Amino acid sequence: MPTRQLTPGALMLVGFSALAQTPTPTTVPTQTTNGAMTSPRPVVETEPKPYDKVITSEFKTQAGLFKVHQHKGKLYFEIPKTDLGKELLLVATAMKTPAGVDHAGKEVNDEVVRWLMQENKVYLTQVSHAVVSDPSKPIAEAVNNSNQDAILMSFPVEAFAKDGAPVIEVSKLFTSEVGDFSARPLLNALTLDASRSYVEQARAFPGNVQVDSVQTYTLSALPPGVTALPGMPSLPPKSGSVKVAYSFVALPDKPMMPRLMDDRVGFFSVRNVDYGRDEHEAKHRAYITRWKLEKKDPSAALSEPVKPIVWYIDSATPAQWVPYIKKGVEAWNVAFEAAGFKNAVQAKRFPTKEQDPQFDPADVRYSIIRWVPSPIANAYGPHISDPRSGEILNADIVMYHNILQLQRDWYFTQVGPLDPRAQTLPLPDDLMGELIAYVVTHECGHSLGFPHNMKSSSEYPFEKIRDKEWLAKMGHVATLMDYSRFNYVAQPEDHIDPKLLIPKIGPYDIYAVQWGYTPIKEAKTPDAEKATLDVWARKQDNEPWLRFSTPGAFGSDPGENTEAVGDADAVAATTLGTRNLQRVADMLVKVSDKPGEDNETLSHLYSATWGQWTRELNHVAVLVGGYDSQNKHGGQSGPVFTPVSKARQQQAVKYLNGAIFQTPEWLLKPEILSRIEPNSGSARLLNSQKSILRNLLDRNRLDRLQEQEADLGDRAYKLGELLVDLRGGVFTELGNPAPKITPHRRDLQRAYLELLNERLNQAAPAPISSPGFGLPSSNPQDDQRGAIRAELKTLQAQLSAKLPTTRGALRGHLEDLKDQITRILDPKFATPASPGTTSLGRRAVQEADSCWPSPDTAYE
């Protein structure tokens, strides 16, 4: 494969004398405890000393990737001459954080680095693999000249070992801010205070060296986003300390042969621009991230791997969950067997000191499943990989303790009526264990190279979601990597075995493992594999459940919902899901009523029920202005994007008019509300209604309606028709001879007008990128203004016609609505755009690549 042509000699330094025999005075700024910089102080650089004068007998020495010497707060690296210039992966991870600050285990950064020596200095440089070329090509030298390493820090050589290895004192590397490895953004801090930071320990292993550093930052006395008002007394700054683990990881001497990415199949990837290609362009190349699996017997159809993928289960894990975690990891073996590997994925307990005295979780040779005592209801499965080839080198999975509560909430609200075990709290251990196994399998999938595939939940025929035989063979979703949790479409009368309610390894998972991990023996280069990989990718044409989310859809495909089951027909799925939620609402008081306990559990589960229902309703809302999609490459006929039919869009709005814009009395239960809050649930209802309305009136959605009208004419569901249909649902009473409008409905009507005001009078957010790059951008010349103004005038006329027949409070409400419309239509009353206002669709694009989902979508 192409490689960068940078050698140790590629480091170019200006102003170096050939041999500096005399001390050279320099000046460096110093930093006070509050982060202020003082005037420079002179520093004299000295010649290297004899080895035994620097590394004395008092030092503790460890041998590994390179030698580590530590004593009384000083840390030295002894780097073999043969390792100078070799590329390493430097990974910084926040292992401990202050209470309430993000989460332990969060990666700060990872970059390729290397040590280079020039005269009596060693430089830590940052290496980029973003631009590459075949070294045999004439352009290789120009690529090399366009890829100068960045110098992160320099270190005087304190001594030389007998074999010529330089010895450098590196403590400052871990007690100061270097490049993008600073933990400052994690704490939203002002400055790092080196005087209150120190190296805690260093450990050397054959494949990596890890240094743990405690760093203390000065924090603002005010909360984020709050500025001091004039005359406000100044407050002393606060402090926050974080423990950061820095790991230098050896990259393979010979990179694994990479496999080219195909965006029809979901894999994480490493990317570069290859100038050594024959194409008439700067060719972007992407390689999938995957573990290096080689068969012990290359000729066998099924063989054990030379080196299996093994996760070690943290000894802090509660004992009752260990078997389920092991089960969750090894569930992937059925997929790897289809790729030709037996027992490829394994899980083991931490070995005891007697079993393996050298075992250390910090050793990069071991991938760990960590159990973290944290109130965060989450889990995640990152990995680190070789940027040259995509080979995954290590993958630590983190399970936060409160993932138990999250699983309880989801299972209870989604399928509680279908499983007798879930109708009493707490859930029994056998059920909770299965839920933990499901989470582990999902996170393990990320650590094997697989991103989320949100399309999968919509690719099965809807009627199969309640078919026991289908569920036993295929599950209710084709992959564990979708955010499709438990089968809330199934009904009690279906008599589904509860074990079939939980997602399992599905046909897409097996297919993706086959596509990414099956050896193609006859291919000797990544390009030689392309024809075979294309044939495998085209299986999606006839088996839709093998499809992956469509790039460039940007939230337009209603089949790519999160937290959805059976959204091939979102209206039918939400109808059945609501029936189960109505059963859940009837169960809430009974399951949460414990002698001597307060109503916290009742309040929590009631909120979870509202949240579940609102999510399901939003699966219906996204049909409006939607496009069904299938990612296709050259040679595959048919469109990639097809507008959702007018009939389906109209059906969606009709359903929402009846389900959420009419007051859902089944969820506003006095026997619940009277126990947890002194109101009738108005705020909860209005929040859900506004969520749906904002989704329906999203600027990008309205843009797509306009595009569909331009494409389809009268066969399209037009913006004006949407507004008329919404008026019929929100202002139903205006069609009655003697209308009665309840307080809940009055709230909804006022809120609807407020949202129309936002769309009419608030400026659209600035585009996040040029439309030329395919990202959605509100069109300032679109029809939204005209359509909204026409709708408001029609509504105003209806209100005027109704006023003569009304009296009292109802008349006051209608007059207020009419006045509200007058203010919206008059430019002098236009509401200014609030800072940071964005549409839901744009926000979804901004968050698309985030490692952390929103609170509603929980774990990665």
Short mmCIF file of N, CA and C in Angstrom, two decimals, residues 15-91:
data_model
loop_
_atom_site.label_atom_id
_atom_site.label_comp_id
_atom_site.label_asym_id
_atom_site.label_seq_id
_atom_site.Cartn_x
_atom_site.Cartn_y
_atom_site.Cartn_z
N GLY A 15 18.68 27.04 12.11
CA GLY A 15 19.54 27.68 13.09
C GLY A 15 20.34 26.71 13.94
N PHE A 16 20.47 25.45 13.57
CA PHE A 16 21.28 24.51 14.32
C PHE A 16 22.73 24.62 13.87
N SER A 17 23.63 24.68 14.84
CA SER A 17 25.04 24.55 14.50
C SER A 17 25.36 23.08 14.38
N ALA A 18 26.40 22.76 13.68
CA ALA A 18 26.71 21.35 13.42
C ALA A 18 26.97 20.61 14.72
N LEU A 19 27.82 21.13 15.58
CA LEU A 19 28.10 20.49 16.87
C LEU A 19 28.15 21.58 17.92
N ALA A 20 27.14 21.60 18.79
CA ALA A 20 27.09 22.63 19.84
C ALA A 20 27.91 22.15 21.02
N GLN A 21 29.18 22.61 21.14
CA GLN A 21 30.06 22.13 22.18
C GLN A 21 29.96 22.95 23.46
N THR A 22 29.37 24.14 23.36
CA THR A 22 29.29 24.98 24.54
C THR A 22 27.85 25.17 24.91
N PRO A 23 27.56 25.37 26.22
CA PRO A 23 26.17 25.58 26.64
C PRO A 23 25.55 26.77 25.89
N THR A 24 24.31 26.62 25.50
CA THR A 24 23.59 27.68 24.79
C THR A 24 22.49 28.24 25.67
N PRO A 25 22.63 29.50 26.12
CA PRO A 25 21.57 30.06 26.97
C PRO A 25 20.31 30.35 26.13
N THR A 26 19.19 29.99 26.66
CA THR A 26 17.91 30.32 26.04
C THR A 26 17.00 30.86 27.12
N THR A 27 15.86 31.36 26.72
CA THR A 27 14.88 31.84 27.70
C THR A 27 13.57 31.15 27.45
N VAL A 28 12.88 30.86 28.55
CA VAL A 28 11.55 30.27 28.45
C VAL A 28 10.64 30.98 29.44
N PRO A 29 9.37 31.18 29.10
CA PRO A 29 8.44 31.82 30.05
C PRO A 29 8.10 30.86 31.18
N THR A 30 7.79 31.40 32.32
CA THR A 30 7.33 30.58 33.45
C THR A 30 5.86 30.88 33.70
N GLN A 31 5.22 29.97 34.42
CA GLN A 31 3.78 30.08 34.65
C GLN A 31 3.51 30.10 36.15
N THR A 32 2.69 31.05 36.60
CA THR A 32 2.32 31.11 38.00
C THR A 32 1.19 30.14 38.27
N THR A 33 0.82 29.99 39.55
CA THR A 33 -0.22 29.01 39.91
C THR A 33 -1.57 29.38 39.35
N ASN A 34 -1.81 30.65 39.03
CA ASN A 34 -3.11 31.00 38.45
C ASN A 34 -3.07 31.03 36.93
N GLY A 35 -1.98 30.55 36.35
CA GLY A 35 -1.91 30.41 34.90
C GLY A 35 -1.31 31.61 34.20
N ALA A 36 -0.99 32.71 34.91
CA ALA A 36 -0.44 33.89 34.26
C ALA A 36 1.00 33.64 33.86
N MET A 37 1.43 34.24 32.75
CA MET A 37 2.79 34.06 32.28
C MET A 37 3.67 35.20 32.81
N THR A 38 4.85 34.85 33.31
CA THR A 38 5.78 35.86 33.83
C THR A 38 6.86 36.11 32.78
N SER A 39 7.78 36.98 33.12
CA SER A 39 8.87 37.27 32.19
C SER A 39 9.77 36.05 32.04
N PRO A 40 10.45 35.92 30.89
CA PRO A 40 11.28 34.74 30.65
C PRO A 40 12.40 34.63 31.67
N ARG A 41 12.79 33.38 31.90
CA ARG A 41 13.95 33.13 32.76
C ARG A 41 14.99 32.39 31.92
N PRO A 42 16.26 32.66 32.14
CA PRO A 42 17.30 32.01 31.32
C PRO A 42 17.46 30.54 31.69
N VAL A 43 17.68 29.73 30.68
CA VAL A 43 17.94 28.31 30.86
C VAL A 43 19.23 27.98 30.13
N VAL A 44 20.08 27.22 30.74
CA VAL A 44 21.34 26.84 30.12
C VAL A 44 21.26 25.37 29.75
N GLU A 45 21.44 25.09 28.46
CA GLU A 45 21.42 23.71 28.01
C GLU A 45 22.82 23.13 28.19
N THR A 46 22.89 21.97 28.83
CA THR A 46 24.17 21.36 29.15
C THR A 46 24.40 20.14 28.27
N GLU A 47 25.65 19.70 28.26
CA GLU A 47 26.03 18.50 27.51
C GLU A 47 25.54 17.26 28.26
N PRO A 48 25.32 16.16 27.53
CA PRO A 48 24.94 14.90 28.20
C PRO A 48 25.96 14.50 29.26
N LYS A 49 25.47 13.93 30.34
CA LYS A 49 26.32 13.47 31.45
C LYS A 49 26.56 11.98 31.32
N PRO A 50 27.48 11.44 32.07
CA PRO A 50 27.65 9.98 32.10
C PRO A 50 26.35 9.30 32.54
N TYR A 51 26.08 8.14 31.99
CA TYR A 51 24.80 7.45 32.22
C TYR A 51 24.54 7.22 33.71
N ASP A 52 25.56 6.76 34.45
CA ASP A 52 25.34 6.43 35.86
C ASP A 52 25.20 7.66 36.74
N LYS A 53 25.50 8.84 36.20
CA LYS A 53 25.28 10.06 36.95
C LYS A 53 23.83 10.55 36.82
N VAL A 54 23.14 10.06 35.80
CA VAL A 54 21.75 10.44 35.56
C VAL A 54 20.81 9.36 36.07
N ILE A 55 21.01 8.14 35.62
CA ILE A 55 20.19 7.01 36.05
C ILE A 55 20.96 6.29 37.15
N THR A 56 20.73 6.71 38.36
CA THR A 56 21.45 6.16 39.50
C THR A 56 20.76 4.89 40.00
N SER A 57 21.34 4.28 40.98
CA SER A 57 20.79 3.04 41.54
C SER A 57 19.46 3.26 42.25
N GLU A 58 19.13 4.51 42.56
CA GLU A 58 17.87 4.79 43.23
C GLU A 58 16.66 4.68 42.31
N PHE A 59 16.91 4.74 41.01
CA PHE A 59 15.80 4.72 40.05
C PHE A 59 15.21 3.32 39.92
N LYS A 60 13.90 3.30 39.73
CA LYS A 60 13.21 2.07 39.37
C LYS A 60 13.14 2.00 37.85
N THR A 61 13.65 0.93 37.29
CA THR A 61 13.75 0.80 35.84
C THR A 61 12.84 -0.32 35.35
N GLN A 62 12.10 -0.05 34.29
CA GLN A 62 11.26 -1.05 33.64
C GLN A 62 11.65 -1.13 32.17
N ALA A 63 11.75 -2.34 31.65
CA ALA A 63 12.07 -2.54 30.24
C ALA A 63 10.80 -2.90 29.49
N GLY A 64 10.65 -2.33 28.31
CA GLY A 64 9.48 -2.62 27.49
C GLY A 64 9.71 -2.10 26.10
N LEU A 65 8.69 -1.45 25.54
CA LEU A 65 8.82 -0.84 24.23
C LEU A 65 10.06 0.04 24.21
N PHE A 66 10.26 0.83 25.25
CA PHE A 66 11.54 1.45 25.57
C PHE A 66 11.66 1.50 27.08
N LYS A 67 12.85 1.70 27.60
CA LYS A 67 13.05 1.67 29.04
C LYS A 67 12.47 2.92 29.70
N VAL A 68 11.97 2.70 30.91
CA VAL A 68 11.38 3.77 31.70
C VAL A 68 12.09 3.81 33.04
N HIS A 69 12.58 4.97 33.43
CA HIS A 69 13.27 5.14 34.71
C HIS A 69 12.50 6.17 35.52
N GLN A 70 12.19 5.87 36.79
CA GLN A 70 11.38 6.78 37.60
C GLN A 70 11.92 6.84 39.02
N HIS A 71 12.00 8.09 39.54
CA HIS A 71 12.46 8.28 40.92
C HIS A 71 12.14 9.71 41.35
N LYS A 72 11.48 9.84 42.50
CA LYS A 72 11.20 11.13 43.14
C LYS A 72 10.64 12.17 42.17
N GLY A 73 9.59 11.79 41.47
CA GLY A 73 8.90 12.73 40.61
C GLY A 73 9.55 12.96 39.27
N LYS A 74 10.69 12.32 39.03
CA LYS A 74 11.34 12.47 37.74
C LYS A 74 11.12 11.20 36.90
N LEU A 75 10.86 11.41 35.62
CA LEU A 75 10.60 10.30 34.71
C LEU A 75 11.50 10.43 33.49
N TYR A 76 12.25 9.36 33.20
CA TYR A 76 13.14 9.35 32.06
C TYR A 76 12.73 8.24 31.10
N PHE A 77 12.84 8.53 29.81
CA PHE A 77 12.70 7.51 28.78
C PHE A 77 14.07 7.23 28.19
N GLU A 78 14.36 5.97 27.98
CA GLU A 78 15.57 5.55 27.28
C GLU A 78 15.13 4.88 25.98
N ILE A 79 15.35 5.56 24.88
CA ILE A 79 14.77 5.14 23.61
C ILE A 79 15.84 4.47 22.76
N PRO A 80 15.68 3.20 22.42
CA PRO A 80 16.68 2.51 21.59
C PRO A 80 16.92 3.25 20.28
N LYS A 81 18.16 3.27 19.85
CA LYS A 81 18.48 3.97 18.61
C LYS A 81 17.68 3.41 17.43
N THR A 82 17.44 2.10 17.49
CA THR A 82 16.70 1.47 16.38
C THR A 82 15.24 1.91 16.34
N ASP A 83 14.74 2.49 17.44
CA ASP A 83 13.35 2.92 17.49
C ASP A 83 13.19 4.40 17.16
N LEU A 84 14.29 5.12 17.04
CA LEU A 84 14.20 6.52 16.64
C LEU A 84 13.67 6.57 15.20
N GLY A 85 12.65 7.34 15.00
CA GLY A 85 12.06 7.44 13.66
C GLY A 85 10.92 6.48 13.43
N LYS A 86 10.74 5.48 14.30
CA LYS A 86 9.62 4.56 14.13
C LYS A 86 8.31 5.24 14.55
N GLU A 87 7.28 4.90 13.83
CA GLU A 87 5.98 5.51 14.13
C GLU A 87 5.30 4.78 15.28
N LEU A 88 4.73 5.60 16.19
CA LEU A 88 3.99 5.11 17.34
C LEU A 88 2.61 5.78 17.35
N LEU A 89 1.68 5.15 18.01
CA LEU A 89 0.38 5.78 18.23
C LEU A 89 0.36 6.28 19.67
N LEU A 90 0.16 7.57 19.86
CA LEU A 90 0.06 8.14 21.19
C LEU A 90 -1.41 8.38 21.49
N VAL A 91 -1.91 7.73 22.55
CA VAL A 91 -3.32 7.80 22.92
C VAL A 91 -3.42 8.41 24.31
#
